[in-house]
PDB file of C-alpha atoms and ligand atoms in Angstrom:
ATOM      1  CA  MET A   3      83.587 -87.410 143.128  1.00  0.00           C
ATOM      2  CA  ARG A   4      83.699 -84.742 145.888  1.00  0.00           C
ATOM      3  CA  VAL A   5      85.967 -86.975 147.815  1.00  0.00           C
ATOM      4  CA  PHE A   6      88.459 -87.164 144.899  1.00  0.00           C
ATOM      5  CA  LYS A   7      88.065 -83.133 144.760  1.00  0.00           C
ATOM      6  CA  LEU A   8      88.808 -82.768 148.507  1.00  0.00           C
ATOM      7  CA  MET A   9      91.830 -84.915 147.856  1.00  0.00           C
ATOM      8  CA  GLY A  10      93.717 -83.054 145.325  1.00  0.00           C
ATOM      9  CA  VAL A  11      92.480 -84.885 142.115  1.00  0.00           C
ATOM     10  CA  GLN A  12      91.817 -82.685 139.165  1.00  0.00           C
ATOM     11  CA  THR A  13      91.363 -85.134 136.444  1.00  0.00           C
ATOM     12  CA  MET A  14      88.754 -87.992 136.020  1.00  0.00           C
ATOM     13  CA  ILE A  15      89.456 -90.567 133.594  1.00  0.00           C
ATOM     14  CA  MET A  16      86.388 -92.879 133.515  1.00  0.00           C
ATOM     15  CA  THR A  17      85.317 -96.061 131.409  1.00  0.00           C
ATOM     16  CA  ASN A  18      82.270 -98.080 131.241  1.00  0.00           C
ATOM     17  CA  ALA A  19      80.450-100.642 129.005  1.00  0.00           C
ATOM     18  CA  ALA A  20      77.803 -99.596 126.417  1.00  0.00           C
ATOM     19  CA  GLY A  21      75.984-101.228 123.669  1.00  0.00           C
ATOM     20  CA  GLY A  22      76.229 -99.738 120.427  1.00  0.00           C
ATOM     21  CA  LEU A  23      73.675 -97.797 118.530  1.00  0.00           C
ATOM     22  CA  ASN A  24      75.393 -96.133 115.648  1.00  0.00           C
ATOM     23  CA  PRO A  25      75.228 -98.905 112.860  1.00  0.00           C
ATOM     24  CA  ASP A  26      78.569 -98.614 111.641  1.00  0.00           C
ATOM     25  CA  TYR A  27      80.074 -99.534 115.687  1.00  0.00           C
ATOM     26  CA  ARG A  28      80.858-103.053 115.862  1.00  0.00           C
ATOM     27  CA  VAL A  29      81.517-105.265 119.105  1.00  0.00           C
ATOM     28  CA  GLY A  30      84.946-104.373 120.656  1.00  0.00           C
ATOM     29  CA  ASP A  31      85.006-100.960 119.608  1.00  0.00           C
ATOM     30  CA  VAL A  32      86.254 -98.074 121.714  1.00  0.00           C
ATOM     31  CA  MET A  33      84.385 -94.719 121.808  1.00  0.00           C
ATOM     32  CA  ILE A  34      85.760 -91.450 123.163  1.00  0.00           C
ATOM     33  CA  LEU A  35      82.482 -89.651 124.889  1.00  0.00           C
ATOM     34  CA  LYS A  36      82.561 -86.157 123.203  1.00  0.00           C
ATOM     35  CA  ASP A  37      79.036 -85.762 124.755  1.00  0.00           C
ATOM     36  CA  HIS A  38      76.063 -87.267 126.688  1.00  0.00           C
ATOM     37  CA  ILE A  39      72.425 -87.442 126.811  1.00  0.00           C
ATOM     38  CA  ASN A  40      71.450 -87.709 130.351  1.00  0.00           C
ATOM     39  CA  LEU A  41      68.116 -89.341 129.987  1.00  0.00           C
ATOM     40  CA  PRO A  42      67.481 -89.642 133.884  1.00  0.00           C
ATOM     41  CA  GLY A  43      68.139 -85.927 134.122  1.00  0.00           C
ATOM     42  CA  LEU A  44      66.111 -84.690 131.705  1.00  0.00           C
ATOM     43  CA  GLY A  45      63.207 -86.885 133.280  1.00  0.00           C
ATOM     44  CA  GLY A  46      63.598 -84.596 136.762  1.00  0.00           C
ATOM     45  CA  THR A  47      66.632 -87.098 138.538  1.00  0.00           C
ATOM     46  CA  ASN A  48      69.895 -85.723 139.094  1.00  0.00           C
ATOM     47  CA  PRO A  49      73.073 -86.063 141.195  1.00  0.00           C
ATOM     48  CA  LEU A  50      73.153 -82.075 141.565  1.00  0.00           C
ATOM     49  CA  MET A  51      69.216 -82.147 142.888  1.00  0.00           C
ATOM     50  CA  GLY A  52      68.951 -80.537 146.447  1.00  0.00           C
ATOM     51  CA  PRO A  53      70.250 -77.403 148.003  1.00  0.00           C
ATOM     52  CA  ASN A  54      73.426 -76.397 145.910  1.00  0.00           C
ATOM     53  CA  GLU A  55      76.649 -76.797 147.805  1.00  0.00           C
ATOM     54  CA  ASP A  56      78.148 -73.828 146.909  1.00  0.00           C
ATOM     55  CA  ARG A  57      81.546 -74.786 148.244  1.00  0.00           C
ATOM     56  CA  PHE A  58      81.746 -77.102 145.104  1.00  0.00           C
ATOM     57  CA  GLY A  59      80.539 -74.906 142.555  1.00  0.00           C
ATOM     58  CA  LEU A  60      77.571 -73.197 140.826  1.00  0.00           C
ATOM     59  CA  ARG A  61      74.103 -73.941 141.140  1.00  0.00           C
ATOM     60  CA  PHE A  62      73.374 -74.234 137.223  1.00  0.00           C
ATOM     61  CA  PRO A  63      76.751 -75.393 135.375  1.00  0.00           C
ATOM     62  CA  CYS A  64      77.422 -75.588 132.249  1.00  0.00           C
ATOM     63  CA  THR A  65      77.977 -79.262 130.238  1.00  0.00           C
ATOM     64  CA  SER A  66      78.531 -78.170 127.486  1.00  0.00           C
ATOM     65  CA  ASP A  67      81.825 -78.396 127.528  1.00  0.00           C
ATOM     66  CA  ALA A  68      81.894 -81.778 129.739  1.00  0.00           C
ATOM     67  CA  TYR A  69      84.171 -83.721 128.092  1.00  0.00           C
ATOM     68  CA  ASP A  70      87.823 -82.325 127.816  1.00  0.00           C
ATOM     69  CA  ARG A  71      88.922 -81.292 123.947  1.00  0.00           C
ATOM     70  CA  ASP A  72      92.384 -81.613 124.862  1.00  0.00           C
ATOM     71  CA  LEU A  73      92.218 -85.000 126.287  1.00  0.00           C
ATOM     72  CA  ARG A  74      90.407 -86.449 123.630  1.00  0.00           C
ATOM     73  CA  ALA A  75      92.752 -85.276 121.115  1.00  0.00           C
ATOM     74  CA  LEU A  76      95.591 -86.920 123.256  1.00  0.00           C
ATOM     75  CA  ALA A  77      93.543 -89.934 123.416  1.00  0.00           C
ATOM     76  CA  LEU A  78      92.957 -90.272 119.653  1.00  0.00           C
ATOM     77  CA  SER A  79      96.778 -89.730 118.869  1.00  0.00           C
ATOM     78  CA  VAL A  80      97.423 -92.265 121.405  1.00  0.00           C
ATOM     79  CA  GLY A  81      95.235 -94.720 119.885  1.00  0.00           C
ATOM     80  CA  ALA A  82      96.427 -94.186 116.528  1.00  0.00           C
ATOM     81  CA  GLU A  83     100.061 -94.919 117.930  1.00  0.00           C
ATOM     82  CA  LEU A  84      98.919 -97.731 119.368  1.00  0.00           C
ATOM     83  CA  GLY A  85      97.335 -99.153 116.360  1.00  0.00           C
ATOM     84  CA  PHE A  86      94.056 -98.851 117.532  1.00  0.00           C
ATOM     85  CA  GLY A  87      92.735 -97.501 114.024  1.00  0.00           C
ATOM     86  CA  ASP A  88      89.006 -97.737 113.468  1.00  0.00           C
ATOM     87  CA  LEU A  89      88.370 -99.631 116.621  1.00  0.00           C
ATOM     88  CA  LEU A  90      88.793 -95.691 118.073  1.00  0.00           C
ATOM     89  CA  ARG A  91      85.447 -93.881 117.989  1.00  0.00           C
ATOM     90  CA  GLU A  92      84.236 -90.663 119.001  1.00  0.00           C
ATOM     91  CA  GLY A  93      80.611 -90.160 120.079  1.00  0.00           C
ATOM     92  CA  VAL A  94      77.701 -89.569 121.903  1.00  0.00           C
ATOM     93  CA  TYR A  95      76.916 -91.393 124.826  1.00  0.00           C
ATOM     94  CA  CYS A  96      73.317 -91.804 126.383  1.00  0.00           C
ATOM     95  CA  VAL A  97      72.722 -92.894 129.737  1.00  0.00           C
ATOM     96  CA  GLN A  98      69.722 -94.538 130.983  1.00  0.00           C
ATOM     97  CA  GLY A  99      68.682 -95.551 134.282  1.00  0.00           C
ATOM     98  CA  GLY A 100      68.389 -99.232 134.086  1.00  0.00           C
ATOM     99  CA  PRO A 101      68.720-101.996 135.561  1.00  0.00           C
ATOM    100  CA  ASN A 102      67.223-103.712 132.474  1.00  0.00           C
ATOM    101  CA  PHE A 103      68.524-103.300 128.795  1.00  0.00           C
ATOM    102  CA  GLU A 104      66.640-101.216 126.546  1.00  0.00           C
ATOM    103  CA  SER A 105      63.639-102.629 124.388  1.00  0.00           C
ATOM    104  CA  ILE A 106      63.930-102.562 120.347  1.00  0.00           C
ATOM    105  CA  ALA A 107      62.100 -99.061 120.852  1.00  0.00           C
ATOM    106  CA  GLU A 108      63.935 -97.174 123.027  1.00  0.00           C
ATOM    107  CA  CYS A 109      67.293 -98.365 121.007  1.00  0.00           C
ATOM    108  CA  ARG A 110      65.039 -96.553 117.589  1.00  0.00           C
ATOM    109  CA  MET A 111      64.259 -93.777 119.335  1.00  0.00           C
ATOM    110  CA  LEU A 112      67.641 -93.219 120.984  1.00  0.00           C
ATOM    111  CA  ARG A 113      69.479 -93.726 117.771  1.00  0.00           C
ATOM    112  CA  ILE A 114      66.947 -90.833 116.344  1.00  0.00           C
ATOM    113  CA  MET A 115      68.112 -88.402 119.410  1.00  0.00           C
ATOM    114  CA  GLY A 116      71.402 -88.632 118.133  1.00  0.00           C
ATOM    115  CA  ALA A 117      73.194 -91.363 121.083  1.00  0.00           C
ATOM    116  CA  ASP A 118      76.343 -93.242 119.618  1.00  0.00           C
ATOM    117  CA  ALA A 119      75.733 -95.833 122.548  1.00  0.00           C
ATOM    118  CA  ILE A 120      74.037 -96.366 125.468  1.00  0.00           C
ATOM    119  CA  GLY A 121      74.820 -97.501 128.858  1.00  0.00           C
ATOM    120  CA  MET A 122      73.715 -97.154 132.896  1.00  0.00           C
ATOM    121  CA  SER A 123      76.595 -95.100 134.198  1.00  0.00           C
ATOM    122  CA  THR A 124      79.103 -92.494 133.997  1.00  0.00           C
ATOM    123  CA  VAL A 125      77.217 -89.229 133.504  1.00  0.00           C
ATOM    124  CA  HIS A 126      75.983 -89.108 137.031  1.00  0.00           C
ATOM    125  CA  GLU A 127      79.927 -89.183 137.818  1.00  0.00           C
ATOM    126  CA  VAL A 128      81.235 -86.584 135.006  1.00  0.00           C
ATOM    127  CA  LEU A 129      78.266 -84.049 136.058  1.00  0.00           C
ATOM    128  CA  VAL A 130      79.217 -83.983 139.729  1.00  0.00           C
ATOM    129  CA  ALA A 131      83.169 -84.109 138.538  1.00  0.00           C
ATOM    130  CA  ARG A 132      82.477 -80.906 136.257  1.00  0.00           C
ATOM    131  CA  HIS A 133      80.316 -79.399 138.968  1.00  0.00           C
ATOM    132  CA  CYS A 134      83.360 -79.213 141.388  1.00  0.00           C
ATOM    133  CA  GLY A 135      85.865 -77.864 138.180  1.00  0.00           C
ATOM    134  CA  MET A 136      87.526 -81.465 137.502  1.00  0.00           C
ATOM    135  CA  ARG A 137      88.150 -82.395 134.010  1.00  0.00           C
ATOM    136  CA  CYS A 138      86.743 -85.268 132.798  1.00  0.00           C
ATOM    137  CA  PHE A 139      87.659 -88.006 130.018  1.00  0.00           C
ATOM    138  CA  ALA A 140      85.681 -90.840 129.251  1.00  0.00           C
ATOM    139  CA  LEU A 141      85.897 -94.171 127.334  1.00  0.00           C
ATOM    140  CA  SER A 142      83.181 -96.861 126.370  1.00  0.00           C
ATOM    141  CA  LEU A 143      83.719-100.567 125.465  1.00  0.00           C
ATOM    142  CA  VAL A 144      81.100-101.150 122.703  1.00  0.00           C
ATOM    143  CA  SER A 145      80.442-104.505 124.942  1.00  0.00           C
ATOM    144  CA  ASN A 146      77.206-105.449 122.624  1.00  0.00           C
ATOM    145  CA  MET A 147      75.131-104.184 119.761  1.00  0.00           C
ATOM    146  CA  ALA A 148      72.028-102.793 120.994  1.00  0.00           C
ATOM    147  CA  ILE A 149      68.969-104.600 119.106  1.00  0.00           C
ATOM    148  CA  MET A 150      67.384-102.552 117.093  1.00  0.00           C
ATOM    149  CA  ASP A 151      65.350-105.015 114.365  1.00  0.00           C
ATOM    150  CA  TYR A 152      62.585-106.769 115.575  1.00  0.00           C
ATOM    151  CA  ASP A 153      63.404-110.081 113.419  1.00  0.00           C
ATOM    152  CA  SER A 154      66.288-110.216 115.508  1.00  0.00           C
ATOM    153  CA  VAL A 155      66.782-113.331 117.315  1.00  0.00           C
ATOM    154  CA  GLU A 156      69.671-111.449 119.861  1.00  0.00           C
ATOM    155  CA  ARG A 157      68.920-110.997 123.183  1.00  0.00           C
ATOM    156  CA  ALA A 158      71.465-108.468 125.461  1.00  0.00           C
ATOM    157  CA  ASN A 159      72.804-110.225 127.975  1.00  0.00           C
ATOM    158  CA  HIS A 160      75.531-109.705 130.981  1.00  0.00           C
ATOM    159  CA  ASP A 161      77.499-112.374 130.019  1.00  0.00           C
ATOM    160  CA  GLU A 162      78.593-110.723 126.731  1.00  0.00           C
ATOM    161  CA  VAL A 163      79.496-107.228 128.062  1.00  0.00           C
ATOM    162  CA  LEU A 164      81.598-109.058 130.240  1.00  0.00           C
ATOM    163  CA  GLU A 165      83.331-111.544 127.780  1.00  0.00           C
ATOM    164  CA  THR A 166      83.784-108.354 125.415  1.00  0.00           C
ATOM    165  CA  GLY A 167      85.516-106.647 128.623  1.00  0.00           C
ATOM    166  CA  ARG A 168      87.869-109.534 129.180  1.00  0.00           C
ATOM    167  CA  LEU A 169      89.009-109.387 125.288  1.00  0.00           C
ATOM    168  CA  ARG A 170      89.822-105.806 125.047  1.00  0.00           C
ATOM    169  CA  ALA A 171      91.461-105.527 128.943  1.00  0.00           C
ATOM    170  CA  LYS A 172      94.780-105.566 127.629  1.00  0.00           C
ATOM    171  CA  GLN A 173      94.295-102.971 124.594  1.00  0.00           C
ATOM    172  CA  LEU A 174      92.452-100.584 127.177  1.00  0.00           C
ATOM    173  CA  GLU A 175      95.065-100.566 129.685  1.00  0.00           C
ATOM    174  CA  SER A 176      97.186 -99.933 127.547  1.00  0.00           C
ATOM    175  CA  LEU A 177      95.109 -96.895 125.877  1.00  0.00           C
ATOM    176  CA  VAL A 178      94.762 -95.272 129.648  1.00  0.00           C
ATOM    177  CA  SER A 179      98.460 -96.057 130.848  1.00  0.00           C
ATOM    178  CA  GLU A 180      99.599 -94.060 127.699  1.00  0.00           C
ATOM    179  CA  LEU A 181      97.124 -91.395 127.904  1.00  0.00           C
ATOM    180  CA  VAL A 182      98.357 -90.783 131.714  1.00  0.00           C
ATOM    181  CA  ASP A 183     101.808 -91.131 130.444  1.00  0.00           C
ATOM    182  CA  ARG A 184     101.535 -88.049 128.276  1.00  0.00           C
ATOM    183  CA  MET A 185      98.871 -85.899 130.758  1.00  0.00           C
ATOM    184  CA  GLU A 186     101.538 -86.245 133.143  1.00  0.00           C
ATOM    185  CA  THR A 187     104.422 -85.544 130.909  1.00  0.00           C
ATOM    186  CA  HIS A 188     101.928 -82.170 129.642  1.00  0.00           C
ATOM    187  CA  ASN A 189     102.083 -81.790 133.601  1.00  0.00           C
ATOM    188  CA  THR A 190      97.859 -81.926 133.273  1.00  0.00           C
ATOM    189  CA  CYS A 191      97.254 -84.486 135.801  1.00  0.00           C
TER     190      CYS A 191
HETATM  191  N1  HPA B 204      72.543-101.302 127.801  1.00  0.00           N
HETATM  192  C1  HPA B 204      72.486-100.385 128.568  1.00  0.00           C
HETATM  193  N2  HPA B 204      74.016-100.813 129.309  1.00  0.00           N
HETATM  194  C2  HPA B 204      74.526-101.193 128.704  1.00  0.00           C
HETATM  195  C3  HPA B 204      74.702-102.224 127.510  1.00  0.00           C
HETATM  196  C4  HPA B 204      73.664-101.895 126.772  1.00  0.00           C
HETATM  197  O1  HPA B 204      73.328-102.504 125.458  1.00  0.00           O
HETATM  198  N3  HPA B 204      75.784-102.809 127.546  1.00  0.00           N
HETATM  199  C5  HPA B 204      76.432-102.197 128.341  1.00  0.00           C
HETATM  200  N4  HPA B 204      76.276-101.623 129.428  1.00  0.00           N
END
């Protein structure tokens, strides 16, 4: 992120695959991140740990505005125009340390905490990008549903994640490229 900043990048667009925790979500939905829960951060592991690099940003940066409001609104309207309909959501992403998928009890806890989707990435990058003043926009592809039910025989697996990614690749590509076009039109890249 800091190399991008030094290269003059002003806006970061990030994508990830995530497990759906919100029971209204379906595999293949696309969630625009409006906020996050940084589980490793709450537990004391944060990319901004250590001496602060003052040339990049403040020691104690704000996180309540991490996901740019204007870009989120623009993406929602681009998605509507492209016919995404109910596929396009806005929600809270939770990052956990990985590499294992979550247990059933963990999924239940995360849902109660207010997370709509769970993954293993993106938040670290967002924290460093925001620290040095870059605008951030991020999308999760709901590649599988998190397992919340002890009677379920489903098991989270990486093949399903990859397969959902393949199925939605073209649609996501058009959403992101149209978003970038519009940002450029508005001169906000
Ligand atoms: N959990 C964590 N990370 C993920 C998942 C999940 O269910 N799906 C894709 N990345």
